[in-house]
CSV table of C-alpha atoms in Angstrom, one decimal:
chain,number,residue,atom,x,y,z
U,118,MET,CA,-6.6,5.2,-11.9
U,119,ASN,CA,-10.1,4.4,-11.1
U,120,ILE,CA,-10.2,4.8,-7.3
U,121,GLY,CA,-13.9,4.0,-7.1
U,122,LYS,CA,-13.3,0.6,-8.8
U,123,LEU,CA,-10.3,-0.2,-6.5
U,124,LEU,CA,-12.3,0.8,-3.4
U,125,ASP,CA,-15.2,-1.5,-4.4
U,126,MET,CA,-12.8,-4.3,-5.0
U,127,GLN,CA,-11.0,-3.7,-1.7
U,128,ALA,CA,-14.3,-3.5,0.2
U,129,GLY,CA,-15.3,-6.8,-1.2
U,130,LEU,CA,-12.0,-8.5,-0.3
U,131,ASP,CA,-12.2,-6.9,3.2
U,132,GLU,CA,-15.7,-8.2,3.8
U,133,HIS,CA,-14.8,-11.7,2.5
U,134,ILE,CA,-11.8,-11.9,4.9
U,135,GLN,CA,-13.7,-10.5,7.9
U,136,ALA,CA,-16.5,-13.0,7.4
U,137,LYS,CA,-14.2,-15.9,6.8
U,138,HIS,CA,-12.1,-15.2,9.8
U,139,ASP,CA,-15.0,-14.0,12.0
U,140,LEU,CA,-13.6,-10.5,12.5
U,141,GLY,CA,-16.8,-8.5,12.1
U,142,ALA,CA,-16.7,-6.6,15.3
U,143,GLU,CA,-12.9,-6.3,15.7
U,144,ASN,CA,-11.1,-3.0,15.2
U,145,LEU,CA,-8.3,-3.9,12.7
U,146,ILE,CA,-6.7,-0.5,12.3
U,147,GLU,CA,-3.6,-1.2,14.3
U,148,ARG,CA,-3.1,-4.5,12.5
U,149,LYS,CA,-3.6,-2.9,9.1
U,150,VAL,CA,-1.2,-0.1,9.9
U,151,LEU,CA,1.5,-2.7,10.9
U,152,ALA,CA,0.7,-4.7,7.8
U,153,LEU,CA,1.2,-1.5,5.7
U,154,LEU,CA,4.6,-0.8,7.4
U,155,VAL,CA,5.7,-4.4,6.8
U,156,GLU,CA,4.6,-4.2,3.1
U,157,LEU,CA,6.5,-0.9,2.8
U,158,GLY,CA,9.6,-2.7,4.1
U,159,GLU,CA,9.2,-5.6,1.7
U,160,LEU,CA,8.9,-3.1,-1.1
U,161,ALA,CA,12.1,-1.3,0.0
U,162,ASN,CA,13.8,-4.6,0.2
U,163,GLU,CA,12.9,-5.5,-3.4
U,164,THR,CA,14.2,-2.1,-4.7
U,165,ARG,CA,17.4,-2.5,-2.7
U,166,CYS,CA,17.7,1.3,-2.7
U,167,PHE,CA,19.2,1.3,0.8
U,168,LYS,CA,21.6,-1.6,0.4
U,169,PHE,CA,24.8,0.4,-0.1
U,170,TRP,CA,26.9,-2.7,0.8
U,171,SER,CA,25.6,-4.8,-2.1
U,172,LEU,CA,26.3,-4.7,-5.8
U,173,LYS,CA,23.1,-6.7,-6.6
U,174,GLY,CA,20.5,-4.6,-8.4
U,175,PRO,CA,16.8,-4.3,-7.7
U,176,ALA,CA,14.3,-7.0,-8.4
U,177,GLU,CA,12.4,-7.2,-11.7
U,178,LYS,CA,10.0,-4.4,-12.2
U,179,GLU,CA,7.0,-6.8,-12.1
U,180,THR,CA,8.1,-8.0,-8.6
U,181,ILE,CA,8.5,-4.5,-7.4
U,182,LEU,CA,5.1,-3.5,-8.8
U,183,ALA,CA,3.5,-6.6,-7.1
U,184,GLU,CA,5.0,-5.5,-3.7
U,185,TYR,CA,3.9,-1.9,-4.4
U,186,VAL,CA,0.2,-2.8,-4.9
U,187,ASP,CA,0.3,-4.8,-1.6
U,188,GLY,CA,0.7,-1.4,0.1
U,189,ILE,CA,-2.2,0.0,-2.0
U,190,HIS,CA,-4.4,-2.8,-0.7
U,191,PHE,CA,-3.7,-1.8,2.9
U,192,ILE,CA,-4.0,2.0,2.3
U,193,LEU,CA,-7.4,1.5,0.7
U,194,SER,CA,-8.5,-0.9,3.4
U,195,LEU,CA,-7.6,1.7,6.1
U,196,GLY,CA,-9.5,4.3,4.3
U,197,ILE,CA,-12.6,2.1,4.1
U,198,GLU,CA,-12.3,1.3,7.8
U,199,LEU,CA,-12.2,5.0,8.7
U,200,GLY,CA,-14.6,6.3,6.0
U,201,PHE,CA,-11.9,8.1,4.0
U,202,VAL,CA,-11.8,8.2,0.2
U,203,PRO,CA,-8.3,8.6,-1.2
U,204,GLU,CA,-7.9,11.6,-3.5
U,205,ILE,CA,-5.5,11.8,-6.4
U,206,ARG,CA,-4.1,15.3,-6.2
U,207,SER,CA,-2.3,16.9,-9.0
U,208,ASP,CA,-1.1,19.7,-6.7
U,209,SER,CA,0.9,17.4,-4.3
U,210,LYS,CA,4.4,18.5,-3.5
U,211,LYS,CA,7.4,17.0,-5.2
U,212,HIS,CA,8.7,13.8,-3.7
U,213,GLU,CA,11.9,13.3,-1.9
U,214,ALA,CA,15.2,13.4,-3.7
U,215,ASP,CA,15.8,9.7,-3.7
U,216,LEU,CA,14.0,6.4,-3.0
U,217,THR,CA,15.6,5.9,0.4
U,218,ALA,CA,14.4,9.3,1.6
U,219,GLN,CA,11.0,8.7,0.2
U,220,PHE,CA,10.6,5.4,2.0
U,221,ILE,CA,11.7,7.0,5.3
U,222,ALA,CA,9.3,9.9,4.7
U,223,ILE,CA,6.4,7.5,4.1
U,224,TYR,CA,7.2,5.6,7.3
U,225,GLY,CA,6.9,8.9,9.1
U,226,TYR,CA,3.6,9.7,7.5
U,227,ILE,CA,2.2,6.3,8.4
U,228,SER,CA,3.3,6.8,12.0
U,229,GLU,CA,1.7,10.2,12.1
U,230,PHE,CA,-1.5,8.8,10.6
U,231,ARG,CA,-1.5,6.1,13.2
U,232,THR,CA,-1.4,8.6,16.0
U,233,LYS,CA,-3.9,11.1,14.5
U,234,LEU,CA,-6.2,8.9,12.3
U,235,THR,CA,-7.4,12.1,10.5
U,236,GLU,CA,-8.4,12.3,6.9
U,237,SER,CA,-5.6,14.8,6.2
U,238,SER,CA,-2.9,12.4,7.6
U,239,TYR,CA,-4.5,9.6,5.6
U,240,GLN,CA,-4.4,11.7,2.4
U,241,LYS,CA,-0.8,12.5,3.0
U,242,VAL,CA,0.1,8.8,3.2
U,243,PHE,CA,-1.8,8.1,0.0
U,244,ALA,CA,-0.3,11.0,-1.9
U,245,GLU,CA,3.3,10.2,-0.8
U,246,TYR,CA,2.7,6.5,-1.6
U,247,LEU,CA,1.6,7.5,-5.1
U,248,SER,CA,4.7,9.7,-5.4
U,249,LEU,CA,6.8,6.6,-4.5
U,250,GLY,CA,5.0,4.7,-7.3
U,251,GLU,CA,5.9,7.5,-9.8
U,252,MET,CA,9.5,7.4,-8.6
U,253,LEU,CA,9.5,3.6,-9.2
U,254,GLY,CA,8.4,4.3,-12.8
U,255,PHE,CA,4.8,3.1,-12.4
U,256,SER,CA,1.9,4.7,-14.3
U,257,ALA,CA,-1.6,4.9,-12.9
U,258,ALA,CA,-2.6,2.2,-15.5
U,259,ASP,CA,0.2,-0.1,-14.3
U,260,VAL,CA,-0.9,0.3,-10.7
U,261,GLU,CA,-4.6,-0.3,-11.5
U,262,GLN,CA,-3.9,-3.4,-13.6
U,263,ALA,CA,-1.5,-4.9,-11.0
U,264,TYR,CA,-4.0,-4.1,-8.2
U,265,VAL,CA,-6.7,-6.0,-10.0
U,266,SER,CA,-4.4,-9.0,-10.6
U,267,LYS,CA,-3.2,-9.1,-7.0
U,268,ASN,CA,-6.8,-8.7,-5.7
U,269,GLU,CA,-7.7,-11.9,-7.6
U,270,VAL,CA,-4.6,-13.7,-6.2
U,271,ASN,CA,-5.7,-12.6,-2.7
U,272,TYR,CA,-9.2,-14.1,-3.1
U,273,GLU,CA,-7.6,-17.3,-4.4
U,274,ARG,CA,-5.3,-17.4,-1.4
U,275,GLN,CA,-8.3,-17.1,0.9
U,276,LYS,CA,-10.0,-20.0,-0.8
U,277,GLN,CA,-6.9,-22.1,-0.3
U,278,GLY,CA,-6.6,-21.3,3.4
U,279,TYR,CA,-3.8,-18.8,3.3
């Protein structure tokens, strides 16, 4: 995954949105953290991993991937806002035993990041989110391609007054 390319794309989208909505001087960290939490919930909902009461299976892989990259958008945006460059580490610990536990763990890491706003807490969110993607069966190439596509959709939405 070409993080530099994705960061450049995200920075461009962030600048476009901030200019269009006259948000230049506003601190958006709290809103972006909440947006990330909401997107994580939407992703969990599409996987249906926690819905023990239902026999219905998960959404199509493409739908889940689209929701997953929404989270990538906000993680990158938070890093840009704070001057943190996400690192892809090959030495990160193994992920949780199942999807439900991984989602809950990421909620905790996001909460910790929100209170600390440190680079190490940011890197933990990013690493665990990448682990979630692996658990969902997404390759780095899948994520990058889906991110690029969704970034284009996000620009189009801005043009249409989303």
